[in-house]
Short mmCIF file of C-alpha atoms in Angstrom, two decimals:
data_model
loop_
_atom_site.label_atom_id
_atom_site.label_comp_id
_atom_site.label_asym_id
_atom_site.label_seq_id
_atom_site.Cartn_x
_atom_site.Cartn_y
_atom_site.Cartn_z
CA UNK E 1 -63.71 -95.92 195.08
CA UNK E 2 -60.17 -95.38 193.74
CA UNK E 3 -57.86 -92.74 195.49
CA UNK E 4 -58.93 -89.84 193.91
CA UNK E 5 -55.47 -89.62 192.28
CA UNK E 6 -55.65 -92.95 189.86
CA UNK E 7 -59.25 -91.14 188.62
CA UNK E 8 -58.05 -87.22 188.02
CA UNK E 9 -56.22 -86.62 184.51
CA UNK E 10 -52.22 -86.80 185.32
CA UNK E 11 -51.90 -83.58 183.98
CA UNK E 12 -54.54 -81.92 185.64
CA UNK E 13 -53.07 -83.42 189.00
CA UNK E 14 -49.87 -81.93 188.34
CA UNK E 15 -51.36 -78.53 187.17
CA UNK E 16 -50.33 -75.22 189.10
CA UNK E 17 -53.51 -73.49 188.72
CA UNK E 18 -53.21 -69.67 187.53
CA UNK E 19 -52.77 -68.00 190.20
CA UNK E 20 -55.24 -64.81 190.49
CA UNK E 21 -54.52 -61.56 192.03
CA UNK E 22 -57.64 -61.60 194.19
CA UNK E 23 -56.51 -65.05 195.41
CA UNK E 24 -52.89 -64.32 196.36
CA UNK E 25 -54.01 -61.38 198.02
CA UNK E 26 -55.47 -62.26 201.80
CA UNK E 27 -54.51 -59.52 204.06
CA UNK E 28 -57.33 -57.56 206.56
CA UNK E 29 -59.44 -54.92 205.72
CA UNK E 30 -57.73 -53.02 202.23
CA UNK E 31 -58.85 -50.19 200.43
CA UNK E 32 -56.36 -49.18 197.80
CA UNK E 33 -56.47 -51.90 195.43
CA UNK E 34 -53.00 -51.58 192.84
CA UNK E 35 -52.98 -55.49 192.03
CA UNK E 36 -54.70 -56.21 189.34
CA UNK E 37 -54.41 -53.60 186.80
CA UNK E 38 -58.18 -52.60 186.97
CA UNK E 39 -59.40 -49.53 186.01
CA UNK E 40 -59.90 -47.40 189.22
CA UNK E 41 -63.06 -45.71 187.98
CA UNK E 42 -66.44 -46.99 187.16
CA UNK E 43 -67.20 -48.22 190.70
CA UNK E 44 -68.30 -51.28 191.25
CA UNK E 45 -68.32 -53.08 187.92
CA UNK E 46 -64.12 -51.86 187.65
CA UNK E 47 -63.17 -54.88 190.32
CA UNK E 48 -62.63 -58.45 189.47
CA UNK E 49 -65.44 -60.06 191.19
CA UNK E 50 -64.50 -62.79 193.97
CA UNK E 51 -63.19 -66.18 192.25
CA UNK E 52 -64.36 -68.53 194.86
CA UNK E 53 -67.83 -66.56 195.39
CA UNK E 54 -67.49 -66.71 199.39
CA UNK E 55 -70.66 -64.23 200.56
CA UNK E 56 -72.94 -66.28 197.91
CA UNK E 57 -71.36 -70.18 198.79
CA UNK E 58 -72.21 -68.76 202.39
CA UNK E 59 -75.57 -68.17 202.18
CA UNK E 60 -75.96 -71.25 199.74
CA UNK E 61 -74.67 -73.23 202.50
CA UNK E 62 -77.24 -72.44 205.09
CA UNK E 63 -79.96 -73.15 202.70
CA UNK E 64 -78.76 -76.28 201.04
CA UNK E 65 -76.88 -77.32 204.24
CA UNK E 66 -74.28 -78.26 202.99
CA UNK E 67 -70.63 -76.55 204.14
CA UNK E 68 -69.15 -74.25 201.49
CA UNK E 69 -66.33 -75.80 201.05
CA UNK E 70 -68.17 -78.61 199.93
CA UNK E 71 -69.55 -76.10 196.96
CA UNK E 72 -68.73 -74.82 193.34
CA UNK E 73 -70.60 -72.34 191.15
CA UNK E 74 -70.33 -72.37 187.89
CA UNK E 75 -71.55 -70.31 184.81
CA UNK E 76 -74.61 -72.97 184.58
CA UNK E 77 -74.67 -76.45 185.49
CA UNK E 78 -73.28 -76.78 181.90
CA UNK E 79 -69.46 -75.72 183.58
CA UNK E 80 -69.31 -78.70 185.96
CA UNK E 81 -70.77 -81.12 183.96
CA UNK E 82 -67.84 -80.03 181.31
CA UNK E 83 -65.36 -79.87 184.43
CA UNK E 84 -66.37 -83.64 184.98
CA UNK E 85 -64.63 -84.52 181.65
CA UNK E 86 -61.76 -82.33 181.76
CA UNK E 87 -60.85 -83.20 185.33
CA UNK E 88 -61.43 -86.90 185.27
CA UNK E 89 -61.15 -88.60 181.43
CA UNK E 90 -58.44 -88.48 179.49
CA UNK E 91 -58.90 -87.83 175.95
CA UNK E 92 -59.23 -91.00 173.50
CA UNK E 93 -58.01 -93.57 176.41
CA UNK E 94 -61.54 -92.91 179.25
CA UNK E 95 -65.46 -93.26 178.39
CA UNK E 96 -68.82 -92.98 180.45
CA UNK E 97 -71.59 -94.22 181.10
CA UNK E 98 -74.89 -92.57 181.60
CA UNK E 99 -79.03 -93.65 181.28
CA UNK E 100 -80.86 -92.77 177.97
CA UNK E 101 -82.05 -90.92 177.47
CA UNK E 102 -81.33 -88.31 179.57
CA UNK E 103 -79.82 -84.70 179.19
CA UNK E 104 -78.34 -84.08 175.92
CA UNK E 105 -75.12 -82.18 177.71
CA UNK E 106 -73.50 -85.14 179.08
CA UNK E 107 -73.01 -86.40 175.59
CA UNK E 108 -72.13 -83.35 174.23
CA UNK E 109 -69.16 -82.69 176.46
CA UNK E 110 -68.28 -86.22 176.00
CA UNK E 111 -67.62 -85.48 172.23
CA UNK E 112 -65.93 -82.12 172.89
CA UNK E 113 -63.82 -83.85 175.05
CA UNK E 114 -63.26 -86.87 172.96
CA UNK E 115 -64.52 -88.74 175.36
CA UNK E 116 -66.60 -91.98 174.76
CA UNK E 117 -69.60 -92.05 175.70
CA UNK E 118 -71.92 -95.42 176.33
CA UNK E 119 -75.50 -94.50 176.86
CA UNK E 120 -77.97 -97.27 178.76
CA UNK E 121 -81.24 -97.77 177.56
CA UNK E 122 -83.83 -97.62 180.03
CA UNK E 123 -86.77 -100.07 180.19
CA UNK E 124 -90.52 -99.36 180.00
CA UNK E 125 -90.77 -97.48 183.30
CA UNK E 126 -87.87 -95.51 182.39
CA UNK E 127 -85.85 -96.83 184.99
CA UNK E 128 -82.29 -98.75 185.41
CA UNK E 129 -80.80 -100.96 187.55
CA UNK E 130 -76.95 -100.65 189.15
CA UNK E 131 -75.90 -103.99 187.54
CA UNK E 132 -76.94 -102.99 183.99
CA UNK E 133 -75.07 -99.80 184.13
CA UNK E 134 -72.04 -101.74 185.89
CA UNK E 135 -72.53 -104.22 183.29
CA UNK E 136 -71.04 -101.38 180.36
CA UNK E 137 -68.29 -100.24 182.51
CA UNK E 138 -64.34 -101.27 182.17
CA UNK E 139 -61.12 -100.20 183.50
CA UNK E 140 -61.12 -97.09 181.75
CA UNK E 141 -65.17 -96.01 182.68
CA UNK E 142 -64.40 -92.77 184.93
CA UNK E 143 -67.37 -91.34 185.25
CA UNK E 144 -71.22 -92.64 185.91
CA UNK E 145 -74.39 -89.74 184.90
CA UNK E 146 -77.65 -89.90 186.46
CA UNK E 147 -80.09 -87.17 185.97
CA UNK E 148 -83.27 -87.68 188.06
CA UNK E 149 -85.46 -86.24 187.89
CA UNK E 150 -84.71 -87.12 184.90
CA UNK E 151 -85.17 -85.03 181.44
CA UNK E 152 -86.85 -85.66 179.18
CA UNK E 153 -88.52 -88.52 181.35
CA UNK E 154 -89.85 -86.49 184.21
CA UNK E 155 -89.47 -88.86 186.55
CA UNK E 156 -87.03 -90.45 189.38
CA UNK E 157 -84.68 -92.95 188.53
CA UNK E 158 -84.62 -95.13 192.16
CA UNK E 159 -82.83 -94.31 194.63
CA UNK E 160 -81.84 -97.81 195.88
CA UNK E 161 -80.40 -98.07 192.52
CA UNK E 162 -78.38 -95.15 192.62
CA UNK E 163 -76.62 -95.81 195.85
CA UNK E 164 -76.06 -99.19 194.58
CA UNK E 165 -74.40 -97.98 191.46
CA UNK E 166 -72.42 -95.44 194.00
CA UNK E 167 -71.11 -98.11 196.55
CA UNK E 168 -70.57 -100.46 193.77
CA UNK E 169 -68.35 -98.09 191.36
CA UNK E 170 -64.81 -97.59 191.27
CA UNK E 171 -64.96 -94.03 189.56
CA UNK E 172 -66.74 -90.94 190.07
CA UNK E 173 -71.03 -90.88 189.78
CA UNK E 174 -72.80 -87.63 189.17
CA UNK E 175 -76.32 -86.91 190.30
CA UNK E 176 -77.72 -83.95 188.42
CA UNK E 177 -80.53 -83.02 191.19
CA UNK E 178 -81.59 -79.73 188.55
CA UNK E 179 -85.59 -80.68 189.27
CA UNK E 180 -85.43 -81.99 192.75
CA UNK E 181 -87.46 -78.86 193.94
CA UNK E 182 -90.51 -80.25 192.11
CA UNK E 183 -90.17 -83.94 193.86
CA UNK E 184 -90.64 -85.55 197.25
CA UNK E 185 -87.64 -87.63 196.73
CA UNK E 186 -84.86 -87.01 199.51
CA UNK E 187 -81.93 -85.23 197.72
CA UNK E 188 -78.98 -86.92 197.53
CA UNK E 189 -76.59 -83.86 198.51
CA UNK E 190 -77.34 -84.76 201.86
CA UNK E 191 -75.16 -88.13 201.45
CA UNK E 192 -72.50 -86.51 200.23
CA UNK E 193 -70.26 -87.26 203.61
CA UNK E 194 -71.27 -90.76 203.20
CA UNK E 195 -70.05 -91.00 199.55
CA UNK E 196 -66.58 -89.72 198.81
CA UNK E 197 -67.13 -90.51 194.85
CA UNK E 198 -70.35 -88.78 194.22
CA UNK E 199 -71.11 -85.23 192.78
CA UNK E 200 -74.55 -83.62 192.76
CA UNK E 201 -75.69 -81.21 190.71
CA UNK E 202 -78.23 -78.11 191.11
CA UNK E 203 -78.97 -75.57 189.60
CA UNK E 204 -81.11 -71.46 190.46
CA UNK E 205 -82.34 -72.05 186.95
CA UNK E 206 -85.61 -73.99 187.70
CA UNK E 207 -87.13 -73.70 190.93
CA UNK E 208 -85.85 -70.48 191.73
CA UNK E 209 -86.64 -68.91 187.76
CA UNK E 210 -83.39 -67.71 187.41
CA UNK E 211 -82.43 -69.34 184.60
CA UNK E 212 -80.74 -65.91 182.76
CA UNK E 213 -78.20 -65.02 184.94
CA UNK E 214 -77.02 -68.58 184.58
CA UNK E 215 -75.77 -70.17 188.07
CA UNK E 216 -75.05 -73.91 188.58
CA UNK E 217 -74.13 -75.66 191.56
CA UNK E 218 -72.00 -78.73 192.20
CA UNK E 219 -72.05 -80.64 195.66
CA UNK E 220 -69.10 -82.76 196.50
CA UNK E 221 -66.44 -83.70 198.48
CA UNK E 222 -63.72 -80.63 199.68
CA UNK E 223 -61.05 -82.44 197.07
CA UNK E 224 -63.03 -82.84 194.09
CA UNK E 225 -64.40 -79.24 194.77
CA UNK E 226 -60.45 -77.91 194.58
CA UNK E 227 -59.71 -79.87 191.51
CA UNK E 228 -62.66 -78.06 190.08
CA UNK E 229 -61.58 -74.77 190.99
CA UNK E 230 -58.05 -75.32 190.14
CA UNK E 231 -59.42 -76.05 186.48
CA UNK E 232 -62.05 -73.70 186.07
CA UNK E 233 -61.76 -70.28 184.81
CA UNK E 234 -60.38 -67.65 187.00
CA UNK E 235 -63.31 -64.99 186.96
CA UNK E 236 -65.89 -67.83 186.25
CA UNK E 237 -69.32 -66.15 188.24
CA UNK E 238 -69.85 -62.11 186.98
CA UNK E 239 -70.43 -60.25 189.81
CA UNK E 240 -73.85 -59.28 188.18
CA UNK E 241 -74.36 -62.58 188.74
CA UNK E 242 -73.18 -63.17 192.14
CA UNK E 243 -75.48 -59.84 193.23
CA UNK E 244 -78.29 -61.09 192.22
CA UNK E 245 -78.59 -64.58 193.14
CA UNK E 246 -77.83 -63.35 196.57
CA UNK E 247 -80.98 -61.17 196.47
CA UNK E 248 -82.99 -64.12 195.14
CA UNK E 249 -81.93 -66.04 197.66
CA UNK E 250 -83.26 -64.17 200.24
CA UNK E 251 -86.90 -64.94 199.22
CA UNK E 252 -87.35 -68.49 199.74
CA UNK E 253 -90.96 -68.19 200.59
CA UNK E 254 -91.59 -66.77 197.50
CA UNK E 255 -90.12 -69.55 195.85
CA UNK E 256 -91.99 -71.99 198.14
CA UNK E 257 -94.85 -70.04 196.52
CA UNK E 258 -93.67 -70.78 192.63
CA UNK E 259 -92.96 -74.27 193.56
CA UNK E 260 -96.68 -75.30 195.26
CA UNK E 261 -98.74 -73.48 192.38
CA UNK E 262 -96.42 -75.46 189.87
CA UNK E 263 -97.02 -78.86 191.67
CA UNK E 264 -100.82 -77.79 191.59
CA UNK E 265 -100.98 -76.93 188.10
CA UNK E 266 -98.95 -79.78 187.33
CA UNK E 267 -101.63 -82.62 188.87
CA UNK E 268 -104.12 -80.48 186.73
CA UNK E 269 -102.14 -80.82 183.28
CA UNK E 270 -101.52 -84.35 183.72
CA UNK E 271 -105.44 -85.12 184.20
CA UNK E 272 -106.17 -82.74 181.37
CA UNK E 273 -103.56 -84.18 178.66
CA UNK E 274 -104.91 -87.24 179.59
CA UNK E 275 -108.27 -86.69 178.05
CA UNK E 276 -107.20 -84.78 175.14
CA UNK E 277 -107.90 -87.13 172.29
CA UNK E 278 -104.40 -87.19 170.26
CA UNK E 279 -102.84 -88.32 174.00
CA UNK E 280 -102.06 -91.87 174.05
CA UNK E 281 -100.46 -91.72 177.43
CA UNK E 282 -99.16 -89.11 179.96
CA UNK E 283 -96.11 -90.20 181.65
CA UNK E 284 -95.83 -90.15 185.85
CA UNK E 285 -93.00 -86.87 186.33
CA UNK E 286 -91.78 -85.66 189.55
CA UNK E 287 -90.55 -82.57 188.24
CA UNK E 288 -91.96 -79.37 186.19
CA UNK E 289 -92.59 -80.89 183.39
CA UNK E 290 -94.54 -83.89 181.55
CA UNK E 291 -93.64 -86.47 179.18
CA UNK E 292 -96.77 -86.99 176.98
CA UNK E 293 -97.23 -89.73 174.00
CA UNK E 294 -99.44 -87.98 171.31
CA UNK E 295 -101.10 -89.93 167.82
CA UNK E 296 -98.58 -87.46 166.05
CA UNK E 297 -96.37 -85.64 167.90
CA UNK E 298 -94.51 -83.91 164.80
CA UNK E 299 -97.89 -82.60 163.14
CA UNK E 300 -99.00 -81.62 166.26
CA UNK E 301 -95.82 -79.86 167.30
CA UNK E 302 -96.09 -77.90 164.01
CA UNK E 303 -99.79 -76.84 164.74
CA UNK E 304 -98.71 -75.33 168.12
CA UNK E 305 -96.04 -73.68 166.46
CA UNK E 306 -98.18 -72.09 164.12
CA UNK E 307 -100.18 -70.75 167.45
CA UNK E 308 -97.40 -69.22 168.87
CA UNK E 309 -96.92 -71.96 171.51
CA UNK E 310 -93.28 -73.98 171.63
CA UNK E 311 -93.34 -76.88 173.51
CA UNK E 312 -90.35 -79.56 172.59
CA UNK E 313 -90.57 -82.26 170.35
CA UNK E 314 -88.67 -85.03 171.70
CA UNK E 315 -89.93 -87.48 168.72
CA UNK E 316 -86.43 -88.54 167.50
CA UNK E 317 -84.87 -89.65 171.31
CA UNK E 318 -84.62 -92.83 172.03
CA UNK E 319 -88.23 -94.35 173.67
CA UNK E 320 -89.56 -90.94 173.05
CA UNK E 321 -91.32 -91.73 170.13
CA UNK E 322 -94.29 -89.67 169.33
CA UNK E 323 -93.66 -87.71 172.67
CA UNK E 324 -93.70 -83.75 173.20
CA UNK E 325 -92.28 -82.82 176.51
CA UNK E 326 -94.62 -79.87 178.05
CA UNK E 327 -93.40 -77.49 180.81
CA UNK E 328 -95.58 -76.04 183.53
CA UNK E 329 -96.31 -72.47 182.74
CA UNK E 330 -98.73 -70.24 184.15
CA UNK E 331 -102.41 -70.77 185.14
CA UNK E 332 -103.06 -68.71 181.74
CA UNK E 333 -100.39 -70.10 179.77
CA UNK E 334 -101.00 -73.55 180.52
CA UNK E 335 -105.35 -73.02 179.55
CA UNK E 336 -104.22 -71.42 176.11
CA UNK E 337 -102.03 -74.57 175.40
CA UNK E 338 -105.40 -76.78 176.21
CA UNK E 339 -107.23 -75.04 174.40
CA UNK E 340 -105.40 -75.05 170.99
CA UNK E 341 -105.06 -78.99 171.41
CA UNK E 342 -109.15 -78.86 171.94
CA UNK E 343 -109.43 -76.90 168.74
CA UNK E 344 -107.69 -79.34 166.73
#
């Protein structure tokens, strides 16, 4: 890896991040608060919540063990992947380089950040090795994307191949771990001490339903984790939001719960798609969802539609061709989707 200081923007090196009243202030106990020109009425939702988040990173740290200061929340995993670009590529000059397909966001910020963007096709298996992805990269390659398990895929990219990549890159490598609830596959936020270059990615939207109140994660190393809250917005987390992922997170058997019956129903869906006679082939997915290859995915798609059942039509991305992508949904959910596909 390069010192972290040839890979972060000049600018953003140099920046003197705005500086907060709740930050500057870090006395004892206080109790008349005349700092930040809140209103004094309307208890509790007057207050700025806490920038930095410390009572939820706390608790996330015990469960993700990983130490806090090794963690940043953001307003979705949408916020870091965006920090990625504005922290590390300079408009115009940088690019990345990422598997495809994959999740649509990396791209996306990419082009709002002017950023190129060099996408690597994966092969049958919808995997990728380290030296075809090292192949693409140059001098001015900052930044590496894996998603795995990856979307729309479903399944793992290797793990051999990802630590190759990381040990091999000069630049930064982000792992976006959003469905590694649903697989067996060691996370890789427990290498972080190992790897001073990588950045994982979670998010509470998935395993832990959560998805509305809109809470991403991002593991990495103390430094990268202050560039990212030097750039970030001040007040990024709502303290709506901070409230109630703490409660959520006090219910991890509950979760547990959510997670087995969707691994259950999962095993179920695959063996059922697989007999449905417009399925050409049901792709292996270690996460909770399913690739599948259908005789017409786009007529199909429209049919479901018509039934008041959305799944996503992932025709038009690259090696999807002909493929919806289903989610695991309930027990109930999940038979009224069979059955409409047995009725037509």
């Amino acid at each position: 890896m390069k010192p972290l200081q040839e890979l972060v923007r000049p600018n953003i090196w140099k920046l003197a991040p705005y500086s907060n009243a709740r930050n500057e202030y870090n006395g004892g106990a206080a109790h008349v608060f005349l700092d930040a020109n809140e209103n004094p009425y309307n208890k509790p939702f007057n207050r700025y919540p806490d920038p930095l988040q410390h009572d939820l990173k706390d608790r996330l740290s015990k469960l993700k063990h990983i130490p806090a200061n090794n963690i940043f929340l953001g307003n979705g995993s949408d916020e870091a992947i965006d920090l990625c670009y504005r922290v590390f590529c300079r408009p115009q000059t940088d690019n990345v380089v990422a598997i495809a397909p994959t999740y649509g966001m990396y791209k996306v910020c990419a082009d709002i950040n002017n950023v190129e963007y060099r996408g690597v096709e994966l092969d049958e298996n919808f995997q990728i090795t380290a030296d075809r992805l090292l192949k693409v990269c140059d001098r001015n390659t900052k930044l590496i994307w894996f998603c795995s398990p990856n979307n729309p895929t479903g399944n793992n990219i290797y793990r051999d191949e990802i630590i190759k990549t990381i040990r091999a890159f000069s630049g930064i490598v982000i792992v976006d771990e959003a469905y590694s609830d649903f697989s067996s596959q060691q996370p890789l936020r427990s290498e972080l001490a190992n790897y001073p270059n990588l950045i994982v990615l979670n998010t509470m939207s998935k395993a832990w339903g959560c998805a509305a109140i809109r809470l991403g994660m991002a593991f990495a190393s103390s430094e990268i984790i202050d560039l990212f809250n030097k750039v970030k917005y001040p007040y990024n987390i709502n303290l709506l939001t901070q409230q109630h992922a703490i409660e959520a997170l006090k219910d991890t058997f509950e979760v547990g719960k959510w997670v087995t019956t969707l691994l259950q129903e999962r095993t179920r869906m695959l063996q059922a798609f697989a007999m449905l006679p417009q399925c050409e082939k049901v792709y292996p997915t270690d996460a909770n969802f399913f690739l599948a290859k259908m005789t017409d995915a786009q007529a199909i798609y429209g049919y479901l539609v018509e039934k008041g059942i959305i799944v996503r039509n992932r025709t038009h991305i690259i090696l999807c061709n002909n493929c919806l992508r289903i989610t695991i949904g309930t027990k109930g959910e999940n038979n009224e989707l069979l059955a409409a596909l047995r009725q037509l």
